[in-house]
Each structure stands twice: as structure tokens, then as C-alpha cells.
mmCIF file with all atom_site columns, C-alpha atoms in Angstrom:
data_model
loop_
_atom_site.group_PDB
_atom_site.id
_atom_site.type_symbol
_atom_site.label_atom_id
_atom_site.label_alt_id
_atom_site.label_comp_id
_atom_site.label_asym_id
_atom_site.label_entity_id
_atom_site.label_seq_id
_atom_site.pdbx_PDB_ins_code
_atom_site.Cartn_x
_atom_site.Cartn_y
_atom_site.Cartn_z
_atom_site.occupancy
_atom_site.B_iso_or_equiv
_atom_site.pdbx_formal_charge
_atom_site.auth_seq_id
_atom_site.auth_comp_id
_atom_site.auth_asym_id
_atom_site.auth_atom_id
_atom_site.pdbx_PDB_model_num
ATOM 1   C CA . MET A 1 1   ? 73.810  75.625  125.671 1.00 0.00 ? 7   MET A CA 1
ATOM 2   C CA . ASN A 1 2   ? 75.118  76.579  122.232 1.00 0.00 ? 8   ASN A CA 1
ATOM 3   C CA . LEU A 1 3   ? 76.517  80.013  121.679 1.00 0.00 ? 9   LEU A CA 1
ATOM 4   C CA . LEU A 1 4   ? 76.568  81.431  118.173 1.00 0.00 ? 10  LEU A CA 1
ATOM 5   C CA . ILE A 1 5   ? 79.073  84.165  117.495 1.00 0.00 ? 11  ILE A CA 1
ATOM 6   C CA . THR A 1 6   ? 78.919  86.055  114.220 1.00 0.00 ? 12  THR A CA 1
ATOM 7   C CA . LEU A 1 7   ? 82.084  87.794  113.143 1.00 0.00 ? 13  LEU A CA 1
ATOM 8   C CA . LYS A 1 8   ? 81.862  90.557  110.608 1.00 0.00 ? 14  LYS A CA 1
ATOM 9   C CA . HIS A 1 9   ? 84.346  89.965  107.791 1.00 0.00 ? 15  HIS A CA 1
ATOM 10  C CA . LYS A 1 10  ? 86.889  92.740  107.609 1.00 0.00 ? 16  LYS A CA 1
ATOM 11  C CA . THR A 1 11  ? 89.169  93.171  104.623 1.00 0.00 ? 17  THR A CA 1
ATOM 12  C CA . MET A 1 12  ? 92.817  93.018  105.566 1.00 0.00 ? 18  MET A CA 1
ATOM 13  C CA . ARG A 1 13  ? 95.048  95.853  104.502 1.00 0.00 ? 19  ARG A CA 1
ATOM 14  C CA . GLU A 1 14  ? 97.309  95.126  101.562 1.00 0.00 ? 20  GLU A CA 1
ATOM 15  C CA . TYR A 1 15  ? 101.001 95.306  102.405 1.00 0.00 ? 21  TYR A CA 1
ATOM 16  C CA . LYS A 1 16  ? 103.013 96.405  99.416  1.00 0.00 ? 22  LYS A CA 1
ATOM 17  C CA . PHE A 1 17  ? 106.201 98.372  98.937  1.00 0.00 ? 23  PHE A CA 1
ATOM 18  C CA . ARG A 1 18  ? 107.784 100.405 96.198  1.00 0.00 ? 24  ARG A CA 1
ATOM 19  C CA . GLY A 1 19  ? 111.477 101.069 95.634  1.00 0.00 ? 25  GLY A CA 1
ATOM 20  C CA . GLN A 1 20  ? 113.701 102.456 92.899  1.00 0.00 ? 26  GLN A CA 1
ATOM 21  C CA . ASP A 1 21  ? 116.111 99.974  91.309  1.00 0.00 ? 27  ASP A CA 1
ATOM 22  C CA . VAL A 1 22  ? 119.660 100.845 90.262  1.00 0.00 ? 28  VAL A CA 1
ATOM 23  C CA . ASN A 1 23  ? 118.368 102.001 86.840  1.00 0.00 ? 29  ASN A CA 1
ATOM 24  C CA . GLY A 1 24  ? 115.918 104.456 88.410  1.00 0.00 ? 30  GLY A CA 1
ATOM 25  C CA . LYS A 1 25  ? 112.789 102.394 87.672  1.00 0.00 ? 31  LYS A CA 1
ATOM 26  C CA . PHE A 1 26  ? 110.247 101.874 90.451  1.00 0.00 ? 32  PHE A CA 1
ATOM 27  C CA . VAL A 1 27  ? 109.357 98.267  91.234  1.00 0.00 ? 33  VAL A CA 1
ATOM 28  C CA . PHE A 1 28  ? 106.506 97.021  93.423  1.00 0.00 ? 34  PHE A CA 1
ATOM 29  C CA . GLY A 1 29  ? 106.070 94.035  95.720  1.00 0.00 ? 35  GLY A CA 1
ATOM 30  C CA . ASN A 1 30  ? 107.174 92.745  99.109  1.00 0.00 ? 36  ASN A CA 1
ATOM 31  C CA . LEU A 1 31  ? 110.152 94.187  100.948 1.00 0.00 ? 37  LEU A CA 1
ATOM 32  C CA . HIS A 1 32  ? 113.098 91.994  101.940 1.00 0.00 ? 38  HIS A CA 1
ATOM 33  C CA . VAL A 1 33  ? 116.120 93.316  103.840 1.00 0.00 ? 39  VAL A CA 1
ATOM 34  C CA . ASP A 1 34  ? 119.364 91.342  104.102 1.00 0.00 ? 40  ASP A CA 1
ATOM 35  C CA . LYS A 1 35  ? 120.826 92.634  107.349 1.00 0.00 ? 41  LYS A CA 1
ATOM 36  C CA . ASN A 1 36  ? 124.521 93.006  107.951 1.00 0.00 ? 42  ASN A CA 1
ATOM 37  C CA . ALA A 1 37  ? 125.085 92.315  111.653 1.00 0.00 ? 43  ALA A CA 1
ATOM 38  C CA . HIS A 1 38  ? 128.309 94.329  111.762 1.00 0.00 ? 44  HIS A CA 1
ATOM 39  C CA . ASP A 1 39  ? 127.407 97.383  109.697 1.00 0.00 ? 45  ASP A CA 1
ATOM 40  C CA . THR A 1 40  ? 123.776 98.387  109.070 1.00 0.00 ? 46  THR A CA 1
ATOM 41  C CA . SER A 1 41  ? 124.876 100.790 106.328 1.00 0.00 ? 47  SER A CA 1
ATOM 42  C CA . LYS A 1 42  ? 125.655 97.641  104.320 1.00 0.00 ? 48  LYS A CA 1
ATOM 43  C CA . ASN A 1 43  ? 122.130 96.226  104.574 1.00 0.00 ? 49  ASN A CA 1
ATOM 44  C CA . LEU A 1 44  ? 120.753 95.231  101.165 1.00 0.00 ? 50  LEU A CA 1
ATOM 45  C CA . TYR A 1 45  ? 117.149 96.086  100.271 1.00 0.00 ? 51  TYR A CA 1
ATOM 46  C CA . TYR A 1 46  ? 115.154 94.060  97.766  1.00 0.00 ? 52  TYR A CA 1
ATOM 47  C CA . ILE A 1 47  ? 111.649 94.188  96.378  1.00 0.00 ? 53  ILE A CA 1
ATOM 48  C CA . ILE A 1 48  ? 110.279 90.721  95.688  1.00 0.00 ? 54  ILE A CA 1
ATOM 49  C CA . ARG A 1 49  ? 108.051 90.807  92.631  1.00 0.00 ? 55  ARG A CA 1
ATOM 50  C CA . GLN A 1 50  ? 104.339 90.674  93.389  1.00 0.00 ? 56  GLN A CA 1
ATOM 51  C CA . GLY A 1 51  ? 102.884 87.193  93.301  1.00 0.00 ? 57  GLY A CA 1
ATOM 52  C CA . PHE A 1 52  ? 106.051 85.488  94.540  1.00 0.00 ? 58  PHE A CA 1
ATOM 53  C CA . VAL A 1 53  ? 106.543 84.103  98.026  1.00 0.00 ? 59  VAL A CA 1
ATOM 54  C CA . PRO A 1 54  ? 110.146 84.300  99.243  1.00 0.00 ? 60  PRO A CA 1
ATOM 55  C CA . THR A 1 55  ? 111.836 80.913  99.498  1.00 0.00 ? 61  THR A CA 1
ATOM 56  C CA . LEU A 1 56  ? 115.423 79.754  99.695  1.00 0.00 ? 62  LEU A CA 1
ATOM 57  C CA . THR A 1 57  ? 115.139 78.306  96.189  1.00 0.00 ? 63  THR A CA 1
ATOM 58  C CA . MET A 1 58  ? 113.384 81.266  94.557  1.00 0.00 ? 64  MET A CA 1
ATOM 59  C CA . PRO A 1 59  ? 115.187 82.493  91.416  1.00 0.00 ? 65  PRO A CA 1
ATOM 60  C CA . ALA A 1 60  ? 117.291 85.606  92.023  1.00 0.00 ? 66  ALA A CA 1
ATOM 61  C CA . ALA A 1 61  ? 115.478 87.354  89.151  1.00 0.00 ? 67  ALA A CA 1
ATOM 62  C CA . ASN A 1 62  ? 112.481 87.786  91.450  1.00 0.00 ? 68  ASN A CA 1
ATOM 63  C CA . TYR A 1 63  ? 114.592 89.771  93.953  1.00 0.00 ? 69  TYR A CA 1
ATOM 64  C CA . ILE A 1 64  ? 115.235 93.294  92.686  1.00 0.00 ? 70  ILE A CA 1
ATOM 65  C CA . GLU A 1 65  ? 117.781 95.332  94.619  1.00 0.00 ? 71  GLU A CA 1
ATOM 66  C CA . VAL A 1 66  ? 116.521 98.831  95.387  1.00 0.00 ? 72  VAL A CA 1
ATOM 67  C CA . LYS A 1 67  ? 117.998 101.999 96.851  1.00 0.00 ? 73  LYS A CA 1
ATOM 68  C CA . PRO A 1 68  ? 117.030 101.972 100.564 1.00 0.00 ? 74  PRO A CA 1
ATOM 69  C CA . GLU A 1 69  ? 116.218 105.690 100.670 1.00 0.00 ? 75  GLU A CA 1
ATOM 70  C CA . THR A 1 70  ? 113.546 105.207 97.981  1.00 0.00 ? 76  THR A CA 1
ATOM 71  C CA . VAL A 1 71  ? 111.565 102.452 99.724  1.00 0.00 ? 77  VAL A CA 1
ATOM 72  C CA . GLY A 1 72  ? 108.015 103.467 100.596 1.00 0.00 ? 78  GLY A CA 1
ATOM 73  C CA . GLN A 1 73  ? 105.001 101.542 101.850 1.00 0.00 ? 79  GLN A CA 1
ATOM 74  C CA . TYR A 1 74  ? 101.565 101.516 100.213 1.00 0.00 ? 80  TYR A CA 1
ATOM 75  C CA . THR A 1 75  ? 99.110  103.495 102.350 1.00 0.00 ? 81  THR A CA 1
ATOM 76  C CA . GLY A 1 76  ? 96.103  101.381 101.432 1.00 0.00 ? 82  GLY A CA 1
ATOM 77  C CA . LEU A 1 77  ? 94.497  104.477 99.888  1.00 0.00 ? 83  LEU A CA 1
ATOM 78  C CA . ILE A 1 78  ? 93.952  105.592 96.312  1.00 0.00 ? 84  ILE A CA 1
ATOM 79  C CA . ASP A 1 79  ? 93.670  109.151 95.032  1.00 0.00 ? 85  ASP A CA 1
ATOM 80  C CA . GLU A 1 80  ? 90.778  110.672 93.082  1.00 0.00 ? 86  GLU A CA 1
ATOM 81  C CA . LYS A 1 81  ? 92.165  109.237 89.821  1.00 0.00 ? 87  LYS A CA 1
ATOM 82  C CA . GLY A 1 82  ? 92.515  105.682 91.214  1.00 0.00 ? 88  GLY A CA 1
ATOM 83  C CA . ILE A 1 83  ? 96.304  105.915 91.712  1.00 0.00 ? 89  ILE A CA 1
ATOM 84  C CA . GLU A 1 84  ? 97.721  103.993 94.692  1.00 0.00 ? 90  GLU A CA 1
ATOM 85  C CA . VAL A 1 85  ? 99.257  106.335 97.273  1.00 0.00 ? 91  VAL A CA 1
ATOM 86  C CA . PHE A 1 86  ? 102.674 105.419 98.702  1.00 0.00 ? 92  PHE A CA 1
ATOM 87  C CA . GLU A 1 87  ? 104.865 106.861 101.415 1.00 0.00 ? 93  GLU A CA 1
ATOM 88  C CA . ASN A 1 88  ? 107.072 109.617 99.879  1.00 0.00 ? 94  ASN A CA 1
ATOM 89  C CA . ASP A 1 89  ? 104.464 110.522 97.249  1.00 0.00 ? 95  ASP A CA 1
ATOM 90  C CA . ILE A 1 90  ? 103.679 114.193 96.798  1.00 0.00 ? 96  ILE A CA 1
ATOM 91  C CA . ILE A 1 91  ? 99.988  115.000 96.765  1.00 0.00 ? 97  ILE A CA 1
ATOM 92  C CA . GLU A 1 92  ? 97.817  118.025 96.061  1.00 0.00 ? 98  GLU A CA 1
ATOM 93  C CA . CYS A 1 93  ? 94.949  118.360 98.540  1.00 0.00 ? 99  CYS A CA 1
ATOM 94  C CA . TYR A 1 94  ? 91.781  120.194 97.584  1.00 0.00 ? 100 TYR A CA 1
ATOM 95  C CA . GLY A 1 95  ? 89.396  122.392 99.524  1.00 0.00 ? 101 GLY A CA 1
ATOM 96  C CA . GLU A 1 96  ? 85.639  122.768 99.145  1.00 0.00 ? 102 GLU A CA 1
ATOM 97  C CA . ASP A 1 97  ? 85.960  124.840 95.954  1.00 0.00 ? 103 ASP A CA 1
ATOM 98  C CA . ASN A 1 98  ? 88.332  122.296 94.343  1.00 0.00 ? 104 ASN A CA 1
ATOM 99  C CA . GLU A 1 99  ? 91.204  124.712 94.835  1.00 0.00 ? 105 GLU A CA 1
ATOM 100 C CA . VAL A 1 100 ? 94.598  123.383 95.908  1.00 0.00 ? 106 VAL A CA 1
ATOM 101 C CA . ILE A 1 101 ? 94.979  124.094 99.620  1.00 0.00 ? 107 ILE A CA 1
ATOM 102 C CA . LEU A 1 102 ? 98.087  122.027 100.293 1.00 0.00 ? 108 LEU A CA 1
ATOM 103 C CA . VAL A 1 103 ? 100.937 120.306 98.437  1.00 0.00 ? 109 VAL A CA 1
ATOM 104 C CA . ALA A 1 104 ? 102.736 117.892 100.732 1.00 0.00 ? 110 ALA A CA 1
ATOM 105 C CA . GLU A 1 105 ? 104.735 114.690 101.036 1.00 0.00 ? 111 GLU A CA 1
ATOM 106 C CA . VAL A 1 106 ? 103.029 111.577 102.375 1.00 0.00 ? 112 VAL A CA 1
ATOM 107 C CA . GLN A 1 107 ? 104.902 110.387 105.465 1.00 0.00 ? 113 GLN A CA 1
ATOM 108 C CA . PHE A 1 108 ? 104.557 107.662 108.073 1.00 0.00 ? 114 PHE A CA 1
ATOM 109 C CA . GLN A 1 109 ? 104.687 109.357 111.474 1.00 0.00 ? 115 GLN A CA 1
ATOM 110 C CA . GLU A 1 110 ? 103.048 108.844 114.852 1.00 0.00 ? 116 GLU A CA 1
ATOM 111 C CA . GLY A 1 111 ? 101.782 105.414 113.772 1.00 0.00 ? 117 GLY A CA 1
ATOM 112 C CA . GLY A 1 112 ? 99.982  106.447 110.588 1.00 0.00 ? 118 GLY A CA 1
ATOM 113 C CA . PHE A 1 113 ? 100.212 107.950 107.129 1.00 0.00 ? 119 PHE A CA 1
ATOM 114 C CA . CYS A 1 114 ? 99.911  111.715 107.146 1.00 0.00 ? 120 CYS A CA 1
ATOM 115 C CA . VAL A 1 115 ? 101.002 114.978 105.581 1.00 0.00 ? 121 VAL A CA 1
ATOM 116 C CA . GLN A 1 116 ? 102.813 117.708 107.456 1.00 0.00 ? 122 GLN A CA 1
ATOM 117 C CA . ILE A 1 117 ? 102.100 121.409 107.275 1.00 0.00 ? 123 ILE A CA 1
ATOM 118 C CA . ASP A 1 118 ? 105.593 122.894 107.356 1.00 0.00 ? 124 ASP A CA 1
ATOM 119 C CA . TYR A 1 119 ? 104.786 126.241 108.872 1.00 0.00 ? 125 TYR A CA 1
ATOM 120 C CA . ASP A 1 120 ? 103.557 124.777 112.164 1.00 0.00 ? 126 ASP A CA 1
ATOM 121 C CA . LEU A 1 121 ? 104.792 121.153 112.008 1.00 0.00 ? 127 LEU A CA 1
ATOM 122 C CA . HIS A 1 122 ? 101.182 119.993 112.383 1.00 0.00 ? 128 HIS A CA 1
ATOM 123 C CA . LEU A 1 123 ? 100.438 116.453 111.136 1.00 0.00 ? 129 LEU A CA 1
ATOM 124 C CA . ILE A 1 124 ? 97.187  115.739 109.297 1.00 0.00 ? 130 ILE A CA 1
ATOM 125 C CA . PRO A 1 125 ? 96.106  112.107 108.794 1.00 0.00 ? 131 PRO A CA 1
ATOM 126 C CA . LEU A 1 126 ? 95.957  111.306 105.092 1.00 0.00 ? 132 LEU A CA 1
ATOM 127 C CA . ASP A 1 127 ? 92.459  109.894 105.298 1.00 0.00 ? 133 ASP A CA 1
ATOM 128 C CA . ALA A 1 128 ? 91.176  113.235 106.673 1.00 0.00 ? 134 ALA A CA 1
ATOM 129 C CA . PHE A 1 129 ? 91.023  114.480 103.070 1.00 0.00 ? 135 PHE A CA 1
ATOM 130 C CA . GLY A 1 130 ? 88.604  111.748 101.989 1.00 0.00 ? 136 GLY A CA 1
ATOM 131 C CA . SER A 1 131 ? 89.447  111.345 98.321  1.00 0.00 ? 137 SER A CA 1
ATOM 132 C CA . ALA A 1 132 ? 90.030  115.059 97.689  1.00 0.00 ? 138 ALA A CA 1
ATOM 133 C CA . TYR A 1 133 ? 93.691  114.692 96.755  1.00 0.00 ? 139 TYR A CA 1
ATOM 134 C CA . LYS A 1 134 ? 95.795  113.676 93.791  1.00 0.00 ? 140 LYS A CA 1
ATOM 135 C CA . VAL A 1 135 ? 99.280  112.151 93.503  1.00 0.00 ? 141 VAL A CA 1
ATOM 136 C CA . ILE A 1 136 ? 101.449 114.538 91.450  1.00 0.00 ? 142 ILE A CA 1
ATOM 137 C CA . GLY A 1 137 ? 104.804 112.782 91.866  1.00 0.00 ? 143 GLY A CA 1
ATOM 138 C CA . ASN A 1 138 ? 107.211 111.586 94.517  1.00 0.00 ? 144 ASN A CA 1
ATOM 139 C CA . ILE A 1 139 ? 110.213 113.050 96.297  1.00 0.00 ? 145 ILE A CA 1
ATOM 140 C CA . HIS A 1 140 ? 112.696 110.837 94.424  1.00 0.00 ? 146 HIS A CA 1
ATOM 141 C CA . GLU A 1 141 ? 111.686 111.628 90.849  1.00 0.00 ? 147 GLU A CA 1
ATOM 142 C CA . HIS A 1 142 ? 110.275 115.131 91.391  1.00 0.00 ? 148 HIS A CA 1
ATOM 143 C CA . PRO A 1 143 ? 111.803 116.691 94.539  1.00 0.00 ? 149 PRO A CA 1
ATOM 144 C CA . HIS A 1 144 ? 110.967 120.201 93.272  1.00 0.00 ? 150 HIS A CA 1
ATOM 145 C CA . LEU A 1 145 ? 107.242 119.464 93.701  1.00 0.00 ? 151 LEU A CA 1
ATOM 146 C CA . ALA A 1 146 ? 107.625 119.146 97.472  1.00 0.00 ? 152 ALA A CA 1
ATOM 147 C CA . THR A 1 147 ? 108.607 122.811 97.712  1.00 0.00 ? 153 THR A CA 1
ATOM 148 C CA . LYS A 1 148 ? 105.653 124.022 95.637  1.00 0.00 ? 154 LYS A CA 1
#
């Protein structure tokens, strides 16, 4: 007896990171952390340029050191303008009348990407807004936007 099993093809999520280099420019690619076994505060964070696979012989120019506090992961979502949404981005969320109902930072908490409503510490999954949101900055370049 032959058994035929059909698997539905599912697109894998794209894993990508963003971090700010020492000159303040954001770079995108894969994340690599050189761990210091004795002092984790001395870990070094690198973004490996997109399209390169890390190897022992890879040129150092493809490793870009970034500030650890600026590293954020791609959510797999894009805003209404087609901009990729990353952890630590600040977004405006819109209601039914296209009015801004929330300005919040994208965070990874409780196993998913979400925004937090400060007044009651309630987490809302980012995908709950459909595409009714827009990236207006990030907490590293525009921290004043998070308090809007």
C-alpha cells in the first residue's frame, strides 16, 4: 500500500538583524556575538553583511561591530509604506478613522513582537493592527518619539 502525503509549502520567516555601528549608521544582516567567558559585558556584537555566510576565512570587512544596545531583530512584518519593522522601532498605530490611536515601541516580549500600552502595561501583538501602522523612527535615533 502506497501512502501519498502532500505537504503545503510554508514560507520560512526571514531572520535579519539591525544594529548601529560606531559611526551611528545602521547596518543590516546576520547577528554574530563573540562571547567573553569571564565577563559578558565584554562580549562583542557584529552584524555580518547580508549575503555572506560566516566562515573562519571570511574577510573582516564583512563583520561590522555594532553597539549591543542597538541590536534589534526584524519582525517579519512591513508597515503600510512597505518599510521593514524591527524591534525597537517606534510606530504609529491607526484606528478605523485613520486617526493615530497609539505611538509605541516595538518590543519582543512573551515570545512575540508586540507594543505595550504604558498606562496599564498591557501587551498587544504587533500583527493585531494588520497593516494599519507606520514606522516613524526608532528609540536610538529618535528617543523623543517614544514619549509622544
